[in-house]
């Protein structure tokens, strides 16, 4: 049965059900005539093996497949393609198996080859990289449209995408391996791999579904044939016109033959023409960069014209023809700049880069972007930059700017991979028509800007010394259970100039002492605390900002005594609930910091309307002192978050005018970056004076959302890990 025409027809024609006898155990998607992409753990389940089994299935082990929307009830046989078996593993590099319950992990991909041709009507699915606006759907293993899940991508946490489940059926076992389908763009944008569900009794908290991203699939399976893409319409006529100026006569036939070989598609042979060439390029992911590469190799350098005093050697005889062709290609596929090989080479080099923060990279390359893409990891950042065209007057495209910036930062750690990144940029620039002199000048400017400014030491024998390094951060995304006494959490690190790294996940509920013990373990194993003590940041929903996390400590269980982060480390509270509205206020208050005044919210402002009015009147106030009865703290803290205030100081037990004056004096004249250390010292002073029960350092708390680093929200709600 061929699916009728509808919004999900391409999905239905490619959807595969992976079976264990008559039982559906997972799903897959047709990516070539006989190749089906799925998760390795789905194949393991179909073969009756352990879910995370690492051994490659042998040639005698077959998997039963059905294409339910094409030939319902017809069983097909498939075998695992050995060179495309990547079982789940713990790290991006290395063969270590994944730990059950720890996310995200890497790999978990498999390709099955049908032993016979598929039934008539089956077609490979089109693929595109995900975005954060469109709704997606996922079908259950049987392919039945009734148990369908609706979800929206929230954040990329390579190699996975995290999605908020909006509705549909409950996400259970059987969704894994299935295509994540973007209805609006008519493309598969990932492969469903796992789900986090809120535990029983946690209320109506939504589940979070995870999918393996398209870039991760391409990186894990470099020999997988390039995937199809939705049929392009915009810019195709411009592309045909530009190609007519470049290719003459039978050159189009030769280009079509070579492009088909690159893309793993059948050539039309002597019947090929420009329309067939363009149709082939626009139907395959990264087909247009491959087309430009093939056309460039087709045409030799134009010989110099002795009668043209202004001749500049270059491909295609006239440089303007090449530029016109490149512009047309970007019109058709604005997000594709690199060929498949160029992208894979770059991803391999980026895996060795440890000094560059991806968010900071985007901020430097795209300083005027209204909102930066949500990225985690350098590979994700350069994928985002690939979709941005050159700005007016910028001869170096944003993608190449980003790679040059990475190279300059990584060079401080040694010649590798910096030298190879430079060579990659030169090769790609030459094949993309970017002037070599422009690349060299941009690299020189970045290198000069990155040179540390000398700090002159006092005295006659002054020498140039480096400024202090950035203090490391330990970031705890804390997800309280309904009682507020047990927690699940993730701990991230940002240290030694490396990007954010997920250091620990605890998905079974634990008490506060276990949280602090895990923080100490991460500090000991992941952070080199020199020259400053680490900043510990607790990320909490607004409803839980009242938790006294800054006073937590571990039990006195060893010779070191109890570990109290609030005394020996700078501990601050942050919130996971910044909305677009509050973020706009945050940016406005941040810009006003140099001349901002402090604001006190006390017992007169406990009414929400009054508090909000005060914050509206003082829109430049970056630091707020909350000094009211403790039962009103939650209301005022939420108002501060909604208004975009990034620094809030309050005492969890005391209040009154005398306390407000003490706290104002505490931060008077201090830069906002100094406030966490000031608060830490006050807590330590209070602890050092046990006879004084009134020292304001006791139960002093700080909401500090001013830093520019934060972990991606991999799981915004309390969760239980399951494998769908």
XYZ file of C-alpha atoms in Angstrom:
724
model
C 0.000 0.000 0.000
C 1.473 3.328 -1.037
C 0.722 6.184 1.336
C -1.538 8.830 -0.100
C -0.305 12.313 -0.785
C -0.084 14.316 2.402
C 2.256 16.376 4.550
C 4.032 13.242 5.827
C 4.246 11.273 2.577
C 8.084 11.395 2.282
C 8.291 10.181 5.885
C 5.871 7.324 5.256
C 7.634 6.173 2.076
C 10.915 5.857 3.990
C 9.754 4.699 7.440
C 10.994 1.248 8.485
C 9.831 -0.940 11.367
C 12.564 -3.082 12.959
C 11.153 -6.361 14.236
C 11.888 -9.237 16.576
C 9.555 -11.752 14.996
C 6.079 -10.240 15.109
C 7.061 -7.664 17.744
C 8.197 -4.165 16.738
C 11.254 -3.195 18.812
C 12.264 0.048 17.116
C 12.243 1.997 13.897
C 14.551 3.123 11.133
C 14.577 5.193 7.971
C 15.507 4.407 4.378
C 18.540 6.528 3.361
C 19.453 4.857 0.056
C 17.809 2.269 -2.191
C 18.663 -0.657 0.105
C 20.155 1.029 3.198
C 18.212 1.638 6.427
C 19.583 3.861 9.205
C 18.658 3.043 12.802
C 20.133 2.898 16.315
C 22.595 0.162 17.257
C 20.657 -0.593 20.437
C 17.540 -1.233 18.314
C 19.454 -3.807 16.259
C 20.717 -5.397 19.468
C 17.138 -5.681 20.731
C 15.970 -7.186 17.434
C 18.726 -9.826 17.679
C 17.940 -10.642 21.324
C 21.248 -9.209 22.565
C 22.031 -6.836 25.443
C 20.970 -3.269 24.591
C 24.512 -1.816 24.653
C 26.309 -4.865 23.200
C 29.469 -3.755 21.375
C 30.239 -6.723 19.076
C 29.388 -6.295 15.400
C 26.620 -8.726 14.382
C 27.917 -11.447 12.084
C 26.862 -12.016 8.452
C 24.633 -14.893 9.553
C 22.579 -12.672 11.874
C 19.653 -11.111 10.039
C 17.085 -8.519 11.071
C 13.445 -8.488 9.988
C 12.254 -5.203 8.481
C 8.857 -3.949 7.380
C 7.954 -0.835 5.406
C 4.440 -0.451 6.874
C 3.266 2.408 4.660
C 4.580 0.861 1.448
C 3.979 -2.883 1.842
C 2.093 -3.609 5.054
C 2.695 -7.094 6.468
C 5.577 -7.914 4.088
C 8.719 -9.050 5.921
C 12.094 -8.052 4.466
C 15.492 -9.330 5.518
C 18.500 -7.106 6.240
C 22.045 -7.513 7.524
C 24.242 -5.047 9.404
C 26.816 -3.220 7.260
C 29.966 -3.988 9.259
C 31.861 -0.762 8.513
C 28.844 1.309 9.592
C 28.272 -0.311 12.997
C 28.912 2.241 15.786
C 27.607 0.898 19.128
C 26.972 3.242 22.088
C 30.176 4.509 23.716
C 30.936 6.841 26.602
C 33.186 9.396 24.861
C 33.577 10.996 21.441
C 36.915 9.223 21.009
C 37.818 5.807 22.300
C 35.986 2.484 22.296
C 34.730 2.469 25.908
C 31.081 1.329 26.156
C 28.441 3.762 27.382
C 27.425 3.601 31.040
C 23.712 2.776 31.386
C 21.918 5.839 32.771
C 24.583 8.378 31.758
C 23.701 10.864 29.030
C 24.534 11.942 26.495
C 26.641 9.212 24.984
C 28.098 8.817 21.508
C 27.596 6.450 18.600
C 24.511 4.199 18.815
C 24.091 4.073 15.039
C 23.761 1.163 12.642
C 23.077 0.751 8.928
C 21.135 -2.267 7.658
C 21.303 -3.440 4.036
C 18.249 -5.158 2.564
C 19.067 -8.465 0.909
C 16.544 -7.719 -1.872
C 15.234 -4.590 -3.517
C 12.548 -2.800 -1.472
C 8.901 -2.915 -2.617
C 7.843 -0.410 -5.292
C 7.091 3.012 -3.853
C 9.787 3.036 -1.167
C 11.959 6.135 -1.379
C 14.909 7.440 0.698
C 13.984 10.204 3.130
C 15.174 13.801 2.678
C 17.424 15.126 5.483
C 18.164 18.645 6.771
C 19.880 19.993 9.865
C 17.409 20.829 12.659
C 16.362 24.322 13.675
C 14.738 25.599 16.873
C 11.469 26.912 15.501
C 9.645 24.089 13.747
C 7.559 21.379 15.367
C 8.653 17.806 14.720
C 6.924 14.441 15.016
C 8.100 10.893 15.702
C 6.237 7.680 14.882
C 6.215 4.576 17.036
C 7.957 1.424 15.809
C 4.878 0.024 14.055
C 4.502 3.149 11.928
C 0.886 3.563 13.014
C 0.079 7.323 12.910
C -2.025 7.211 16.109
C 0.825 6.873 18.681
C 2.655 9.945 17.374
C 4.790 12.256 19.544
C 4.982 16.015 18.884
C 8.114 17.862 20.036
C 10.087 21.060 19.444
C 13.920 21.204 19.431
C 15.103 23.230 22.436
C 18.880 22.982 22.492
C 21.694 21.160 20.761
C 23.909 19.142 23.101
C 26.161 17.311 20.634
C 25.851 14.621 19.616
C 22.170 14.911 20.599
C 19.302 17.354 20.220
C 17.068 17.925 23.253
C 13.367 18.387 22.427
C 10.423 19.437 24.580
C 7.529 17.007 24.128
C 4.392 19.015 23.354
C 1.800 16.286 23.136
C 0.659 13.117 21.491
C 1.183 9.693 22.977
C 3.480 8.939 25.905
C 7.070 8.360 24.821
C 7.785 4.689 25.521
C 10.065 1.974 24.222
C 9.779 1.562 20.464
C 10.453 5.124 19.274
C 14.240 4.635 19.149
C 15.876 4.598 15.744
C 12.915 6.332 14.158
C 13.208 9.489 12.050
C 12.481 12.851 13.668
C 10.336 14.544 11.018
C 10.081 18.318 10.488
C 6.700 18.803 8.808
C 7.220 22.409 7.789
C 10.552 21.815 6.065
C 9.631 18.308 4.890
C 12.828 16.656 6.107
C 14.234 14.252 8.689
C 16.279 16.283 11.217
C 17.525 13.530 13.526
C 17.166 9.982 14.810
C 15.238 9.398 18.074
C 17.540 7.836 20.692
C 16.288 8.374 24.281
C 13.855 10.189 26.558
C 13.867 11.642 30.081
C 10.552 11.337 31.872
C 9.554 13.066 35.075
C 9.149 10.580 37.968
C 5.748 9.687 39.323
C 4.370 12.365 41.606
C 6.278 15.174 39.880
C 3.140 16.732 38.470
C 2.601 17.612 34.823
C 6.257 18.163 34.005
C 6.849 17.533 30.278
C 9.167 14.816 29.072
C 12.340 15.615 27.179
C 13.081 13.552 24.076
C 16.530 13.208 22.538
C 17.582 12.631 18.950
C 20.965 12.119 17.306
C 21.588 15.186 15.143
C 22.252 15.055 11.396
C 25.823 16.435 11.783
C 26.533 13.734 14.378
C 25.211 11.045 12.020
C 27.445 12.336 9.214
C 30.470 12.447 11.521
C 29.877 8.926 12.890
C 29.176 7.355 9.471
C 31.574 8.954 6.958
C 30.965 6.214 4.360
C 27.178 6.607 4.415
C 26.014 7.895 0.999
C 24.976 11.577 1.087
C 21.343 11.899 2.070
C 18.603 13.390 -0.053
C 17.169 16.830 0.721
C 13.737 18.380 0.029
C 13.276 19.597 -3.510
C 14.620 23.131 -3.840
C 12.735 25.820 -5.736
C 14.094 29.224 -4.828
C 17.191 30.174 -6.805
C 17.193 27.184 -9.170
C 16.676 29.341 -12.261
C 19.482 31.658 -11.126
C 21.713 28.612 -10.740
C 20.898 27.370 -14.256
C 21.624 30.791 -15.743
C 24.966 31.035 -13.922
C 25.989 27.534 -15.029
C 25.166 28.324 -18.669
C 27.800 31.084 -18.551
C 30.395 28.697 -17.151
C 29.830 25.309 -18.801
C 29.831 24.927 -22.562
C 28.414 22.080 -24.628
C 29.340 18.591 -23.446
C 31.013 19.884 -20.277
C 27.681 19.557 -18.459
C 27.588 15.829 -19.279
C 31.049 15.283 -17.815
C 30.222 17.316 -14.702
C 27.001 15.351 -14.185
C 28.875 12.052 -14.417
C 31.505 13.108 -11.881
C 28.964 14.690 -9.532
C 26.813 11.525 -9.584
C 29.887 9.459 -8.652
C 30.636 11.799 -5.720
C 27.077 11.676 -4.431
C 26.593 7.938 -4.865
C 23.763 8.405 -7.370
C 23.189 6.934 -10.832
C 24.311 9.088 -13.772
C 22.064 9.845 -16.736
C 25.047 9.267 -19.038
C 24.843 10.852 -22.500
C 21.303 12.067 -21.716
C 22.593 14.412 -19.010
C 22.215 18.171 -19.399
C 22.259 21.269 -17.179
C 18.778 20.571 -15.798
C 19.801 17.047 -14.802
C 23.046 18.394 -13.278
C 21.223 20.985 -11.156
C 18.469 18.543 -10.215
C 21.082 16.096 -8.959
C 22.866 18.784 -6.915
C 19.759 20.202 -5.240
C 18.349 16.782 -4.350
C 21.255 15.687 -2.102
C 22.540 17.121 1.183
C 25.695 19.193 0.505
C 25.154 18.587 -3.201
C 25.617 22.240 -4.144
C 29.081 22.652 -2.565
C 30.014 19.413 -4.345
C 28.692 20.880 -7.609
C 30.820 24.012 -7.209
C 33.855 21.837 -6.520
C 33.230 19.705 -9.604
C 32.677 22.750 -11.835
C 35.843 24.389 -10.522
C 37.887 21.305 -11.431
C 36.211 21.149 -14.846
C 37.447 24.565 -15.961
C 41.205 25.299 -16.209
C 42.630 28.661 -15.292
C 41.904 31.154 -18.020
C 45.014 32.077 -20.078
C 46.076 35.695 -19.828
C 44.809 38.056 -22.509
C 47.765 40.135 -23.771
C 45.395 42.910 -24.842
C 43.618 43.121 -21.466
C 45.637 45.386 -19.168
C 43.278 44.659 -16.238
C 43.163 40.870 -16.592
C 43.302 38.891 -13.325
C 43.952 35.138 -13.630
C 41.225 33.008 -12.142
C 38.904 30.115 -12.839
C 36.150 30.365 -15.454
C 37.862 33.178 -17.315
C 35.694 35.855 -15.667
C 35.659 36.119 -11.889
C 32.205 37.669 -11.943
C 30.792 34.446 -13.451
C 32.212 32.462 -10.530
C 30.800 34.926 -8.001
C 27.411 34.793 -9.694
C 27.454 30.989 -9.512
C 28.387 31.024 -5.820
C 25.631 33.536 -5.010
C 23.054 31.417 -6.816
C 24.165 28.327 -4.904
C 23.828 30.171 -1.585
C 20.337 31.309 -2.607
C 19.256 27.721 -3.178
C 20.960 26.313 -0.045
C 21.999 29.149 2.304
C 23.143 26.721 5.015
C 25.609 24.742 2.885
C 29.099 26.074 2.292
C 31.332 22.989 2.685
C 31.528 19.742 0.790
C 31.013 16.526 2.728
C 34.759 15.860 2.835
C 35.603 19.417 3.934
C 33.083 19.252 6.754
C 34.351 15.857 7.943
C 37.969 17.006 7.861
C 37.071 20.064 9.937
C 35.055 18.037 12.461
C 38.049 15.746 12.947
C 40.317 18.706 13.720
C 37.810 20.389 16.042
C 37.684 17.252 18.179
C 41.258 18.112 19.290
C 40.461 21.751 20.177
C 40.118 22.413 23.913
C 40.682 26.146 24.423
C 37.842 27.781 22.514
C 34.416 28.456 24.007
C 31.742 27.986 21.300
C 29.420 30.722 22.598
C 32.257 33.230 22.818
C 33.257 32.265 19.275
C 29.780 33.044 17.917
C 29.677 36.333 19.817
C 32.958 37.435 18.185
C 32.043 36.395 14.650
C 28.411 37.578 14.866
C 28.596 40.642 17.148
C 25.413 42.187 15.756
C 23.224 39.079 15.665
C 19.946 39.805 17.519
C 20.109 36.366 19.149
C 22.932 33.844 18.942
C 22.117 30.245 18.044
C 22.013 27.836 20.984
C 25.134 25.710 20.548
C 27.246 23.344 22.565
C 30.629 22.356 21.211
C 32.769 23.765 18.423
C 31.402 21.461 15.728
C 27.911 22.757 16.516
C 29.170 26.363 16.435
C 30.814 26.082 13.008
C 27.672 24.369 11.683
C 25.761 27.468 12.819
C 28.318 29.804 11.214
C 28.048 27.907 7.935
C 24.500 29.167 7.578
C 25.525 32.850 7.745
C 26.608 34.595 4.555
C 29.317 37.238 4.368
C 28.260 40.620 5.679
C 28.684 43.710 3.532
C 32.334 44.649 3.238
C 33.585 41.427 4.885
C 35.754 39.518 2.391
C 36.098 36.502 4.711
C 32.883 34.466 5.278
C 31.801 33.962 8.903
C 32.612 30.245 8.764
C 36.240 30.863 7.799
C 36.472 33.695 10.343
C 35.397 31.253 13.039
C 37.964 28.616 12.071
C 40.753 31.244 11.984
C 39.748 32.408 15.480
C 39.813 28.816 16.738
C 43.258 28.295 15.201
C 44.688 31.404 16.865
C 43.349 30.403 20.297
C 44.485 26.782 19.969
C 48.020 27.785 18.914
C 48.785 28.658 22.534
C 48.602 24.914 23.265
C 50.989 23.945 20.451
C 51.235 23.662 16.674
C 48.611 20.923 16.423
C 45.814 21.291 15.481
C 46.440 25.003 14.753
C 48.710 24.385 11.729
C 46.243 21.924 10.223
C 43.339 24.330 10.809
C 45.281 27.030 8.946
C 45.953 24.651 6.069
C 42.280 23.676 5.989
C 41.238 27.340 5.796
C 43.662 27.998 2.934
C 42.383 25.020 0.931
C 38.722 25.851 1.436
C 39.278 29.548 0.752
C 41.102 28.808 -2.505
C 38.320 26.535 -3.717
C 35.621 28.998 -2.623
C 37.007 32.067 -4.358
C 38.023 33.839 -1.127
C 41.084 36.037 -1.563
C 44.186 34.554 0.091
C 45.375 38.039 1.090
C 42.084 38.652 2.927
C 42.558 35.450 4.946
C 46.146 36.385 5.799
C 45.163 39.884 6.897
C 42.271 38.611 9.021
C 44.560 36.071 10.714
C 47.157 38.769 11.402
C 44.521 41.070 12.922
C 43.180 38.296 15.163
C 46.673 37.283 16.266
C 47.554 40.880 17.152
C 44.316 41.303 19.116
C 44.930 38.047 20.992
C 48.412 39.049 22.167
C 48.263 39.667 25.955
C 48.632 43.277 26.959
C 51.739 43.665 29.133
C 51.083 44.558 32.749
C 53.917 46.584 34.197
C 55.014 45.498 37.631
C 55.993 48.317 40.025
C 59.632 49.121 40.696
C 62.631 49.957 38.548
C 63.077 46.407 37.289
C 59.598 46.205 35.806
C 58.849 43.240 33.566
C 55.881 42.268 31.412
C 53.636 39.704 33.052
C 50.389 38.066 32.059
C 47.094 39.049 33.635
C 45.238 36.527 35.823
C 43.552 33.565 34.196
C 39.792 33.204 34.283
C 38.588 31.384 37.375
C 37.118 27.930 36.704
C 33.392 27.312 37.079
C 31.496 24.323 38.382
C 27.869 24.525 37.318
C 25.184 22.380 38.952
C 21.810 22.139 37.248
C 19.690 21.080 40.223
C 16.287 19.528 39.715
C 14.432 19.224 43.065
C 11.836 16.545 43.694
C 8.409 17.801 44.838
C 9.431 17.527 48.495
C 12.413 19.840 47.987
C 14.676 17.495 49.983
C 15.841 15.137 47.231
C 17.424 16.077 43.924
C 18.550 14.865 40.533
C 21.258 16.932 38.895
C 23.972 17.423 36.322
C 27.376 18.965 36.989
C 29.215 20.854 34.232
C 32.719 22.318 34.281
C 34.233 25.271 32.516
C 37.938 25.303 33.328
C 41.403 25.768 31.830
C 40.006 27.534 28.784
C 38.109 24.431 27.647
C 34.465 24.459 26.482
C 31.680 23.377 28.809
C 32.010 19.729 29.714
C 29.378 17.503 31.259
C 31.274 15.981 34.187
C 28.585 14.084 36.119
C 24.923 13.119 35.850
C 22.907 11.753 38.772
C 19.459 10.652 37.647
C 18.474 8.932 40.905
C 17.309 11.176 43.719
C 19.959 12.144 46.287
C 20.203 14.446 49.295
C 22.139 17.694 49.656
C 25.158 15.981 51.210
C 25.509 13.783 48.115
C 25.283 16.890 45.905
C 28.170 18.520 47.785
C 30.179 15.272 47.748
C 29.818 15.109 43.964
C 30.862 18.758 43.643
C 33.998 17.997 45.663
C 34.729 14.988 43.449
C 34.379 17.090 40.289
C 36.615 19.808 41.765
C 39.294 17.243 42.566
C 39.234 15.411 39.234
C 38.162 17.998 36.642
C 39.370 21.423 37.796
C 42.863 22.777 38.276
C 42.166 25.585 40.755
C 44.953 27.994 39.997
C 45.190 30.925 40.506
C 41.648 31.481 41.863
C 39.159 29.314 43.700
C 36.356 27.949 41.551
C 32.971 29.616 41.257
C 30.171 27.142 42.062
C 26.886 28.031 40.343
C 23.602 26.334 41.255
C 20.997 26.565 38.476
C 17.461 26.382 39.899
C 13.886 26.954 38.741
C 12.476 30.177 40.185
C 10.207 28.265 42.538
C 13.250 26.745 44.286
C 15.456 29.823 44.668
C 14.737 29.678 48.409
C 16.783 26.484 48.835
C 19.756 27.276 51.089
C 22.234 25.658 48.675
C 24.933 28.155 49.695
C 24.933 26.665 53.219
C 25.089 22.995 52.205
C 28.073 20.940 53.279
C 29.217 17.331 53.242
C 29.496 15.241 56.440
C 32.700 15.169 58.469
C 33.774 11.814 57.054
C 37.517 12.048 56.467
C 40.676 13.735 57.694
C 39.858 16.898 55.745
C 36.725 17.534 57.760
C 33.412 18.624 56.232
C 33.438 20.333 52.847
C 31.484 23.628 52.884
C 31.573 25.177 49.387
C 29.922 28.400 50.560
C 32.983 29.128 52.753
C 35.892 27.857 50.656
C 34.378 28.548 47.234
C 32.305 31.353 45.794
C 28.765 29.929 45.667
C 25.970 31.706 43.811
C 22.453 30.841 42.748
C 21.271 31.218 39.165
C 17.975 30.552 37.470
C 16.991 28.353 34.538
C 13.917 30.467 33.758
C 15.105 33.395 31.689
C 12.369 34.247 29.191
C 12.800 36.411 26.094
C 11.233 39.305 28.005
C 13.497 38.909 31.024
C 16.542 38.459 28.808
C 15.806 41.805 27.144
C 15.740 43.446 30.578
C 18.936 41.604 31.526
C 20.743 43.068 28.505
C 19.496 46.583 29.298
C 20.637 46.391 32.933
C 23.983 44.911 31.913
C 24.609 47.798 29.522
C 23.862 50.262 32.356
C 26.276 48.654 34.845
C 28.992 51.353 34.758
C 26.610 53.950 36.226
C 23.905 51.737 37.778
C 22.564 52.380 41.272
C 21.568 49.832 43.909
C 17.888 49.291 44.686
C 16.381 48.062 47.961
C 13.106 46.089 47.977
C 11.787 45.825 51.544
C 8.503 45.276 53.386
C 6.891 48.128 51.442
C 7.295 46.238 48.157
C 5.965 42.776 49.005
C 2.952 43.323 46.752
C 3.912 42.008 43.297
C 2.513 45.036 41.475
C 4.460 47.434 43.688
C 7.678 45.440 43.284
C 7.304 45.308 39.517
C 6.589 49.031 39.369
C 9.759 49.755 41.366
C 11.799 47.617 38.974
C 10.218 49.368 35.979
C 11.046 52.784 37.400
C 14.654 51.731 38.081
C 15.361 49.926 34.801
C 19.093 50.581 35.123
C 19.419 48.913 38.538
C 21.672 45.902 38.144
C 21.982 45.049 41.860
C 18.955 44.674 44.121
C 18.957 44.192 47.912
C 15.919 42.142 49.006
C 15.227 42.891 52.675
C 11.735 41.794 53.644
C 10.170 39.036 55.784
C 11.368 35.610 54.504
C 7.864 34.488 53.498
C 7.921 37.159 50.755
C 11.364 36.290 49.378
C 9.988 34.024 46.652
C 7.679 36.724 45.296
C 10.370 39.412 45.127
C 13.021 37.088 43.702
C 10.692 36.042 40.894
C 9.911 39.690 40.140
C 13.647 40.416 39.940
C 14.178 37.526 37.514
C 11.285 38.604 35.310
C 12.641 42.170 35.227
C 16.092 40.951 34.156
C 17.974 41.782 37.381
C 21.170 39.750 37.457
C 22.526 40.414 40.978
C 20.242 40.017 44.023
C 21.584 39.925 47.599
C 19.392 38.822 50.517
C 19.462 37.262 53.975
C 17.402 34.101 54.348
C 16.324 34.798 57.957
C 16.806 38.454 58.962
C 15.369 41.705 57.613
C 14.907 45.315 58.610
C 16.399 48.701 57.850
C 19.657 47.991 59.688
C 20.276 44.891 57.539
C 19.488 46.773 54.335
C 22.087 49.413 55.267
C 24.651 46.721 56.088
C 24.180 44.981 52.742
C 24.268 48.267 50.820
C 27.541 49.141 52.540
C 28.865 45.681 51.713
C 28.583 46.226 47.942
C 29.131 49.975 47.933
C 31.905 50.909 45.527
C 32.419 47.296 44.445
C 32.325 46.183 40.828
C 29.598 43.601 40.211
C 32.248 40.988 39.348
C 33.622 41.335 42.902
C 30.312 40.636 44.652
C 30.606 36.783 44.758
C 33.975 37.009 46.512
C 32.661 39.667 48.934
C 29.760 37.397 49.879
C 32.067 34.391 50.338
C 34.282 36.340 52.715
C 31.267 37.512 54.742
C 30.091 33.915 55.116
C 33.595 32.917 56.241
C 33.734 35.782 58.775
C 30.429 34.694 60.268
C 31.711 31.122 60.565
C 34.918 32.376 62.160
C 32.900 34.126 64.907
C 30.839 31.275 66.407
C 29.984 33.362 69.462
C 28.181 35.914 67.271
C 24.758 34.787 66.110
C 23.865 38.098 64.470
C 26.659 38.474 61.903
C 24.986 39.246 58.567
C 27.244 36.699 56.843
C 25.112 33.922 58.286
C 22.496 32.768 55.744
C 23.627 35.427 53.265
C 22.576 34.479 49.706
C 23.393 35.753 46.244
C 21.440 35.365 43.006
C 24.071 36.119 40.408
C 23.043 35.742 36.769
C 25.589 38.174 35.375
C 28.299 35.752 34.120
C 28.330 35.055 30.414
C 28.747 31.270 30.677
C 25.982 28.808 31.382
C 25.490 25.113 30.685
C 22.972 23.986 28.077
C 19.691 22.858 29.592
C 19.998 19.200 28.765
C 17.123 18.214 31.052
C 15.010 21.046 32.492
C 12.860 18.864 34.697
C 13.396 16.049 37.159
C 13.941 12.931 35.109
C 14.186 9.179 34.937
C 16.324 7.908 32.087
C 14.628 5.489 29.712
C 15.502 4.196 26.262
C 12.485 4.612 23.959
